[in-house]
Amino acid sequence: MIVQELVFETVAHLACLIKRKEISPVALTEAYLERIERLDGRLRAYITVCSEVALATAREAETEILRGNYRGPLHGIPIGLKDQFFTKGVRTTAGSRLNADLVPNEDATIVGCLKQAGAILLGKHNMAEFAMGGTREHPYGTPRNPWDQDRIPGHSSSGSGVAVAASLCTAAIGEDTGGSGRIPAAACGIVALRPTYGRVSRH
């Protein structure tokens, strides 16, 4: 299977291939970044794409895995994050122009856990401003449903839903208080999991 086709595979399948050293995390990351570059100008799934950081992390993951230091099923897997989760050194807008220059000096707990697991951050996903669902206009461009760009992709984790459905990342971390993750998943033909309250730290 050529690398460009692997972007359509599941996390579970990709993890098996990476663990067996049958595919390169670097090549996989490059394939996703190429796809983002080619398609996201229309789909608007991302606010910030972290190309250089993603490739550096992918090279580090590949080196570790080749040396036998496999961390687990997220090691070398390219993912995306809704742009409300703090990411150290990477701007976090919460979908608002008010936070256009906000660059956190710490990671959200969930981001730290993902980094420890060896996941590769491709970028930060578009979202309704301050996660207020129901808004049709987004300050960083309104995301488009990849199956029909005249239809909405749901709110407020809209960019995350679009990115997963369009294979612009393997999986995404969104957020769901009252359907903010599940509604975009349903609108975009994918699956969202809302964990039990308190299961995942909100810090």
Backbone as CSV, one residue per row, in Angstrom:
resi,resn,N_x,N_y,N_z,CA_x,CA_y,CA_z,C_x,C_y,C_z
1,MET,0.845,-1.196,0.000,0.000,0.000,0.000,0.884,1.251,0.000
2,ILE,0.604,2.206,-0.896,1.400,3.417,-0.962,1.021,4.340,0.199
3,VAL,1.967,5.187,0.576,1.784,6.027,1.761,0.558,6.921,1.620
4,GLN,0.309,7.446,0.426,-0.824,8.351,0.225,-2.157,7.671,0.525
5,GLU,-2.219,6.351,0.396,-3.449,5.632,0.695,-3.590,5.335,2.182
6,LEU,-2.489,5.372,2.914,-2.526,5.059,4.340,-3.280,6.107,5.150
7,VAL,-3.428,7.316,4.596,-4.152,8.357,5.344,-5.618,7.988,5.557
8,PHE,-6.114,7.004,4.821,-7.502,6.584,4.966,-7.666,5.426,5.951
9,GLU,-6.566,4.936,6.500,-6.612,3.796,7.408,-6.948,4.227,8.831
10,THR,-7.352,3.264,9.648,-7.684,3.542,11.039,-6.416,3.697,11.880
11,VAL,-6.583,4.321,13.038,-5.467,4.445,13.971,-4.950,3.058,14.352
12,ALA,-5.862,2.125,14.610,-5.465,0.776,15.031,-4.583,0.099,13.983
13,HIS,-4.979,0.214,12.705,-4.189,-0.403,11.640,-2.840,0.272,11.485
14,LEU,-2.852,1.601,11.506,-1.593,2.334,11.367,-0.644,2.025,12.520
15,ALA,-1.193,1.912,13.726,-0.366,1.604,14.896,0.324,0.252,14.740
16,CYS,-0.400,-0.718,14.203,0.196,-2.044,13.969,1.324,-1.969,12.957
17,LEU,1.117,-1.211,11.885,2.146,-1.079,10.854,3.386,-0.366,11.385
18,ILE,3.165,0.668,12.194,4.287,1.404,12.774,5.047,0.525,13.760
19,LYS,4.313,-0.200,14.587,4.956,-1.085,15.568,5.820,-2.132,14.881
20,ARG,5.337,-2.647,13.740,6.087,-3.665,12.998,7.152,-3.046,12.088
21,LYS,7.266,-1.725,12.141,8.252,-0.970,11.354,8.036,-1.136,9.854
22,GLU,6.757,-1.291,9.477,6.413,-1.447,8.067,6.125,-0.114,7.387
23,ILE,5.839,0.904,8.185,5.663,2.249,7.639,6.440,3.233,8.496
24,SER,6.773,4.343,7.907,7.560,5.377,8.570,6.641,6.469,9.125
25,PRO,6.756,6.818,10.414,5.992,7.949,10.939,6.274,9.246,10.183
26,VAL,7.506,9.385,9.684,7.850,10.594,8.929,7.083,10.626,7.604
27,ALA,7.092,9.528,6.876,6.383,9.473,5.596,4.884,9.646,5.796
28,LEU,4.356,9.067,6.867,2.922,9.191,7.156,2.568,10.647,7.476
29,THR,3.396,11.287,8.283,3.170,12.698,8.625,3.250,13.574,7.381
30,GLU,4.220,13.306,6.518,4.344,14.072,5.269,3.115,13.900,4.395
31,ALA,2.537,12.696,4.382,1.346,12.447,3.563,0.158,13.255,4.075
32,TYR,0.002,13.323,5.395,-1.086,14.138,5.957,-0.862,15.619,5.700
33,LEU,0.367,16.086,5.864,0.654,17.503,5.637,0.424,17.883,4.180
34,GLU,0.763,16.985,3.263,0.505,17.244,1.841,-0.997,17.346,1.582
35,ARG,-1.742,16.477,2.227,-3.202,16.481,2.042,-3.828,17.749,2.632
36,ILE,-3.328,18.165,3.797,-3.805,19.413,4.403,-3.521,20.584,3.459
37,GLU,-2.307,20.638,2.937,-1.918,21.715,2.028,-2.812,21.746,0.790
38,ARG,-3.182,20.583,0.307,-3.964,20.493,-0.929,-5.449,20.766,-0.724
39,LEU,-6.014,20.362,0.416,-7.467,20.404,0.589,-7.991,21.436,1.584
40,ASP,-7.149,21.833,2.547,-7.704,22.622,3.651,-7.989,24.068,3.296
41,GLY,-7.468,24.545,2.184,-7.832,25.890,1.760,-9.321,26.029,1.532
42,ARG,-9.966,24.927,1.133,-11.418,24.925,0.935,-12.160,24.455,2.175
43,LEU,-11.627,23.450,2.860,-12.363,22.836,3.969,-12.259,23.620,5.275
44,ARG,-11.176,24.354,5.464,-10.986,25.195,6.657,-11.050,24.415,7.963
45,ALA,-10.472,23.227,7.987,-10.483,22.416,9.210,-9.465,22.915,10.230
46,TYR,-8.380,23.533,9.759,-7.288,23.947,10.642,-7.229,25.468,10.780
47,ILE,-6.891,25.908,11.990,-6.515,27.304,12.209,-5.002,27.431,12.111
48,THR,-4.294,26.500,12.730,-2.827,26.502,12.731,-2.321,25.122,12.345
49,VAL,-1.432,25.066,11.367,-0.786,23.811,10.975,0.655,23.855,11.479
50,CYS,1.061,22.809,12.184,2.383,22.763,12.829,3.341,21.883,12.030
51,SER,3.603,22.236,10.806,4.378,21.385,9.900,5.765,21.050,10.449
52,GLU,6.521,22.067,10.845,7.900,21.834,11.280,7.949,21.014,12.564
53,VAL,7.108,21.371,13.519,7.066,20.631,14.787,6.622,19.197,14.548
54,ALA,5.622,19.022,13.685,5.113,17.684,13.394,6.204,16.806,12.785
55,LEU,6.938,17.343,11.840,7.998,16.554,11.193,9.136,16.241,12.161
56,ALA,9.474,17.203,13.020,10.520,16.954,14.015,10.091,15.864,14.992
57,THR,8.836,15.921,15.421,8.315,14.897,16.330,8.264,13.539,15.647
58,ALA,7.902,13.530,14.366,7.848,12.276,13.600,9.233,11.655,13.472
59,ARG,10.244,12.484,13.223,11.615,11.965,13.121,12.075,11.381,14.454
60,GLU,11.717,12.058,15.543,12.065,11.561,16.875,11.375,10.228,17.153
61,ALA,10.083,10.148,16.796,9.330,8.906,17.005,9.933,7.773,16.186
62,GLU,10.276,8.057,14.950,10.845,7.023,14.081,12.170,6.499,14.628
63,THR,13.005,7.405,15.110,14.283,6.999,15.694,14.072,6.105,16.912
64,GLU,13.144,6.505,17.772,12.862,5.716,18.977,12.351,4.324,18.613
65,ILE,11.434,4.263,17.665,10.841,2.979,17.289,11.872,2.060,16.641
66,LEU,12.710,2.614,15.784,13.749,1.806,15.140,14.751,1.255,16.152
67,ARG,14.901,1.972,17.261,15.808,1.518,18.321,15.130,0.554,19.295
68,GLY,13.842,0.274,19.038,13.126,-0.657,19.900,12.417,-0.021,21.081
69,ASN,12.339,1.315,21.087,11.685,2.027,22.188,10.267,2.428,21.800
70,TYR,9.425,1.442,21.525,8.039,1.696,21.114,7.201,1.994,22.351
71,ARG,6.536,3.152,22.356,5.799,3.602,23.545,4.386,3.035,23.646
72,GLY,3.792,2.701,22.522,2.417,2.223,22.546,1.666,2.634,21.298
73,PRO,0.350,2.386,21.252,-0.424,2.530,20.017,-0.562,3.943,19.446
74,LEU,-0.197,4.983,20.186,-0.237,6.338,19.628,1.140,6.825,19.181
75,HIS,2.147,5.996,19.378,3.511,6.410,19.029,3.639,6.531,17.512
76,GLY,3.945,7.748,17.067,4.105,7.986,15.631,2.810,8.242,14.888
77,ILE,1.698,8.421,15.614,0.390,8.640,14.990,0.100,10.144,14.888
78,PRO,-0.144,10.666,13.676,-0.448,12.088,13.493,-1.903,12.414,13.850
79,ILE,-2.083,13.345,14.782,-3.419,13.717,15.244,-3.613,15.227,15.147
80,GLY,-4.845,15.677,15.417,-5.144,17.098,15.497,-5.874,17.407,16.792
81,LEU,-5.871,18.684,17.173,-6.513,19.130,18.406,-7.433,20.304,18.137
82,LYS,-8.598,20.294,18.744,-9.458,21.471,18.730,-8.674,22.633,19.345
83,ASP,-8.797,23.819,18.778,-7.927,24.924,19.161,-8.338,25.613,20.462
84,GLN,-8.852,24.853,21.399,-9.100,25.412,22.730,-8.199,24.762,23.773
85,PHE,-7.472,23.709,23.378,-6.553,23.039,24.290,-5.203,23.741,24.264
86,PHE,-4.712,24.125,25.431,-3.422,24.799,25.511,-2.311,23.893,24.987
87,THR,-1.470,24.463,24.122,-0.313,23.769,23.569,0.895,24.671,23.754
88,LYS,1.856,24.205,24.515,3.037,25.012,24.822,3.766,25.408,23.543
89,GLY,3.938,26.715,23.362,4.668,27.223,22.204,3.881,27.290,20.918
90,VAL,2.614,26.852,20.944,1.758,26.894,19.751,0.505,27.688,20.090
91,ARG,0.172,28.669,19.275,-0.946,29.542,19.617,-2.229,28.750,19.805
92,THR,-3.057,29.277,20.694,-4.330,28.643,21.030,-5.394,29.741,21.017
93,THR,-6.186,29.780,19.957,-7.083,30.920,19.751,-8.473,30.747,20.347
94,ALA,-8.880,29.507,20.628,-10.264,29.219,21.006,-11.230,29.739,19.946
95,GLY,-10.748,29.816,18.707,-11.589,30.246,17.603,-11.895,31.723,17.586
96,SER,-11.179,32.533,18.377,-11.485,33.960,18.477,-10.295,34.817,18.083
97,ARG,-10.580,35.932,17.407,-9.526,36.893,17.072,-8.937,37.527,18.339
98,LEU,-9.700,37.523,19.424,-9.193,38.073,20.686,-7.957,37.319,21.159
99,ASN,-7.864,36.041,20.808,-6.737,35.210,21.226,-5.773,34.918,20.080
100,ALA,-5.781,35.752,19.069,-4.969,35.487,17.882,-3.486,35.346,18.195
101,ASP,-3.023,36.021,19.250,-1.601,35.997,19.592,-1.327,35.256,20.897
102,LEU,-2.288,34.486,21.385,-2.105,33.755,22.638,-1.263,32.503,22.401
103,VAL,-0.075,32.477,22.982,0.814,31.321,22.886,1.058,30.818,24.310
104,PRO,0.423,29.734,24.708,0.545,29.245,26.090,1.970,28.829,26.431
105,ASN,2.292,28.925,27.732,3.607,28.477,28.194,3.519,27.117,28.879
106,GLU,2.381,26.454,28.720,2.227,25.097,29.251,1.232,24.337,28.378
107,ASP,1.293,23.007,28.488,0.353,22.146,27.777,-0.841,21.827,28.663
108,ALA,-2.006,21.703,28.064,-3.142,21.130,28.782,-2.764,19.705,29.177
109,THR,-3.368,19.198,30.240,-3.041,17.849,30.713,-3.173,16.823,29.601
110,ILE,-4.258,16.915,28.830,-4.483,15.922,27.777,-3.407,16.014,26.690
111,VAL,-2.918,17.215,26.434,-1.856,17.384,25.439,-0.565,16.758,25.956
112,GLY,-0.273,16.965,27.235,0.899,16.338,27.826,0.833,14.819,27.759
113,CYS,-0.351,14.271,27.991,-0.529,12.813,27.910,-0.297,12.307,26.492
114,LEU,-0.803,13.039,25.513,-0.622,12.642,24.115,0.851,12.700,23.707
115,LYS,1.546,13.734,24.153,2.974,13.840,23.847,3.749,12.693,24.486
116,GLN,3.404,12.375,25.721,4.086,11.283,26.417,3.858,9.954,25.694
117,ALA,2.679,9.820,25.071,2.363,8.597,24.332,3.045,8.556,22.965
118,GLY,3.649,9.685,22.561,4.365,9.716,21.287,3.538,10.162,20.096
119,ALA,2.343,10.720,20.351,1.513,11.208,19.251,2.157,12.428,18.588
120,ILE,1.836,12.636,17.321,2.387,13.734,16.531,1.293,14.764,16.289
121,LEU,1.503,16.003,16.731,0.512,17.064,16.557,0.672,17.713,15.187
122,LEU,-0.326,17.494,14.318,-0.324,18.120,12.997,-0.737,19.584,13.070
123,GLY,-1.642,19.909,14.000,-2.093,21.282,14.103,-3.319,21.419,14.968
124,LYS,-3.846,22.657,14.984,-4.981,23.021,15.831,-6.212,23.257,14.954
125,HIS,-7.302,22.619,15.335,-8.512,22.628,14.500,-9.416,23.834,14.736
126,ASN,-10.052,24.229,13.670,-11.014,25.313,13.667,-12.202,24.966,14.562
127,MET,-12.869,25.990,15.053,-13.967,25.766,15.992,-14.847,27.004,16.053
128,ALA,-16.063,26.828,16.565,-16.918,27.977,16.821,-16.251,28.859,17.877
129,GLU,-16.410,30.156,17.753,-15.730,31.083,18.660,-16.064,30.784,20.113
130,PHE,-15.015,30.544,20.903,-15.134,30.179,22.317,-16.070,28.985,22.525
131,ALA,-16.141,28.123,21.512,-16.920,26.878,21.575,-18.418,27.107,21.741
132,MET,-18.888,28.254,21.294,-20.325,28.546,21.366,-21.005,27.951,20.137
133,GLY,-21.626,26.802,20.313,-22.289,26.121,19.214,-23.442,26.932,18.651
134,GLY,-23.738,26.704,17.371,-24.852,27.389,16.728,-24.438,28.577,15.887
135,THR,-23.195,29.041,16.046,-22.724,30.157,15.233,-22.349,29.648,13.847
136,ARG,-22.767,30.362,12.829,-22.512,29.914,11.459,-21.201,30.480,10.913
137,GLU,-20.820,31.662,11.379,-19.600,32.290,10.886,-18.460,32.058,11.882
138,HIS,-17.292,31.705,11.367,-16.114,31.466,12.194,-15.062,32.520,11.852
139,PRO,-14.443,33.144,12.866,-13.450,34.190,12.605,-12.280,33.741,11.730
140,TYR,-11.947,32.445,11.756,-10.816,31.949,10.967,-11.283,31.196,9.723
141,GLY,-12.489,31.496,9.282,-13.042,30.829,8.106,-13.967,29.708,8.512
142,THR,-15.127,29.651,7.903,-16.128,28.662,8.283,-15.797,27.292,7.698
143,PRO,-15.640,26.264,8.550,-15.347,24.917,8.042,-16.471,24.406,7.139
144,ARG,-16.089,23.586,6.158,-17.032,23.039,5.189,-17.139,21.528,5.346
145,ASN,-18.348,21.028,5.264,-18.553,19.588,5.335,-17.874,18.939,4.129
146,PRO,-16.964,17.990,4.354,-16.211,17.433,3.218,-17.057,16.626,2.246
147,TRP,-18.232,16.182,2.672,-19.099,15.385,1.795,-19.988,16.267,0.922
148,ASP,-20.245,17.475,1.370,-21.034,18.435,0.605,-20.706,19.808,1.183
149,GLN,-19.892,20.563,0.474,-19.378,21.811,1.021,-20.431,22.904,1.153
150,ASP,-21.646,22.653,0.671,-22.741,23.593,0.889,-23.471,23.323,2.202
151,ARG,-23.092,22.253,2.881,-23.736,21.888,4.149,-22.790,22.147,5.322
152,ILE,-23.380,22.367,6.491,-22.561,22.632,7.668,-21.962,21.336,8.202
153,PRO,-20.838,21.428,8.931,-20.220,20.239,9.511,-20.569,20.050,10.987
154,GLY,-21.564,20.794,11.491,-21.890,20.708,12.910,-21.037,21.666,13.734
155,HIS,-21.361,21.771,15.019,-20.665,22.702,15.935,-20.464,22.009,17.268
156,SER,-19.527,22.467,18.122,-18.570,23.528,17.843,-17.193,22.977,17.487
157,SER,-17.029,21.648,17.650,-15.763,21.013,17.250,-15.789,20.713,15.757
158,SER,-16.232,21.699,14.982,-16.462,21.492,13.554,-15.188,21.141,12.805
159,GLY,-14.096,21.851,13.087,-12.853,21.574,12.390,-12.343,20.168,12.643
160,SER,-12.529,19.679,13.866,-12.101,18.322,14.203,-12.911,17.294,13.430
161,GLY,-14.221,17.521,13.323,-15.059,16.609,12.547,-14.672,16.582,11.085
162,VAL,-14.433,17.763,10.518,-14.043,17.869,9.118,-12.689,17.191,8.885
163,ALA,-11.730,17.440,9.780,-10.377,16.912,9.600,-10.354,15.387,9.601
164,VAL,-11.101,14.783,10.509,-11.125,13.315,10.560,-11.860,12.761,9.349
165,ALA,-13.015,13.347,9.012,-13.805,12.842,7.883,-13.058,12.969,6.558
166,ALA,-12.266,14.030,6.421,-11.542,14.262,5.169,-10.137,13.655,5.188
167,SER,-9.823,12.894,6.231,-8.500,12.273,6.373,-7.384,13.305,6.341
168,LEU,-7.578,14.380,7.109,-6.535,15.385,7.298,-5.793,15.146,8.612
169,CYS,-6.130,14.069,9.305,-5.452,13.562,10.498,-6.044,12.181,10.765
170,THR,-5.380,11.400,11.584,-5.910,10.063,11.879,-7.096,10.141,12.829
171,ALA,-6.998,11.034,13.807,-8.020,11.191,14.846,-7.848,12.587,15.420
172,ALA,-8.839,13.023,16.181,-8.785,14.365,16.753,-9.329,14.359,18.177
173,ILE,-8.825,15.299,18.949,-9.387,15.552,20.267,-10.252,16.797,20.145
174,GLY,-11.536,16.624,20.384,-12.451,17.754,20.397,-12.861,18.035,21.821
175,GLU,-14.060,18.498,21.992,-14.605,18.767,23.325,-16.108,18.688,23.199
176,ASP,-16.766,18.217,24.233,-18.211,17.991,24.132,-18.878,18.257,25.477
177,THR,-19.516,19.411,25.574,-20.316,19.738,26.758,-21.776,19.386,26.507
178,GLY,-22.280,19.801,25.337,-23.676,19.524,25.005,-23.834,19.070,23.573
179,GLY,-22.898,18.257,23.105,-22.975,17.769,21.732,-21.922,18.348,20.816
180,SER,-21.001,19.143,21.366,-20.012,19.841,20.537,-19.094,18.905,19.766
181,GLY,-18.941,17.693,20.217,-18.142,16.716,19.485,-19.004,15.744,18.713
182,ARG,-20.082,15.299,19.348,-20.934,14.280,18.736,-21.711,14.811,17.530
183,ILE,-22.133,16.069,17.583,-22.899,16.637,16.465,-22.031,16.764,15.202
184,PRO,-20.805,17.339,15.282,-19.952,17.335,14.090,-19.638,15.924,13.589
185,ALA,-19.453,14.986,14.518,-19.194,13.609,14.096,-20.367,13.077,13.283
186,ALA,-21.583,13.296,13.782,-22.766,12.822,13.070,-22.913,13.519,11.718
187,ALA,-22.666,14.825,11.681,-22.819,15.588,10.437,-21.786,15.179,9.390
188,CYS,-20.604,14.728,9.863,-19.519,14.394,8.944,-19.350,12.893,8.729
189,GLY,-20.229,12.087,9.311,-20.197,10.648,9.043,-19.089,9.899,9.752
190,ILE,-18.691,10.378,10.929,-17.658,9.687,11.707,-18.200,9.400,13.109
191,VAL,-17.330,8.976,14.012,-17.747,8.613,15.367,-17.010,9.478,16.380
192,ALA,-17.735,9.948,17.395,-17.130,10.687,18.501,-17.436,9.959,19.803
193,LEU,-16.487,9.985,20.705,-16.667,9.406,22.030,-16.644,10.519,23.062
194,ARG,-17.713,10.618,23.835,-17.758,11.584,24.931,-17.509,10.820,26.228
195,PRO,-16.323,10.998,26.825,-16.026,10.244,28.048,-16.855,10.716,29.227
196,THR,-16.994,9.853,30.202,-17.684,10.208,31.438,-17.041,11.448,32.054
197,TYR,-17.866,12.368,32.538,-17.365,13.613,33.126,-16.365,13.280,34.234
198,GLY,-15.195,13.908,34.173,-14.150,13.687,35.159,-13.147,12.625,34.751
199,ARG,-13.474,11.852,33.718,-12.553,10.784,33.280,-11.276,11.376,32.689
200,VAL,-11.430,12.522,32.007,-10.291,13.218,31.406,-10.183,14.582,32.048
201,SER,-9.001,14.932,32.525,-8.798,16.207,33.180,-9.114,17.371,32.239
202,ARG,-9.760,18.416,32.772,-10.047,19.614,31.977,-8.969,20.680,32.153
203,HIS,-7.915,20.402,32.900,-6.867,21.401,33.134,-6.152,21.754,31.823
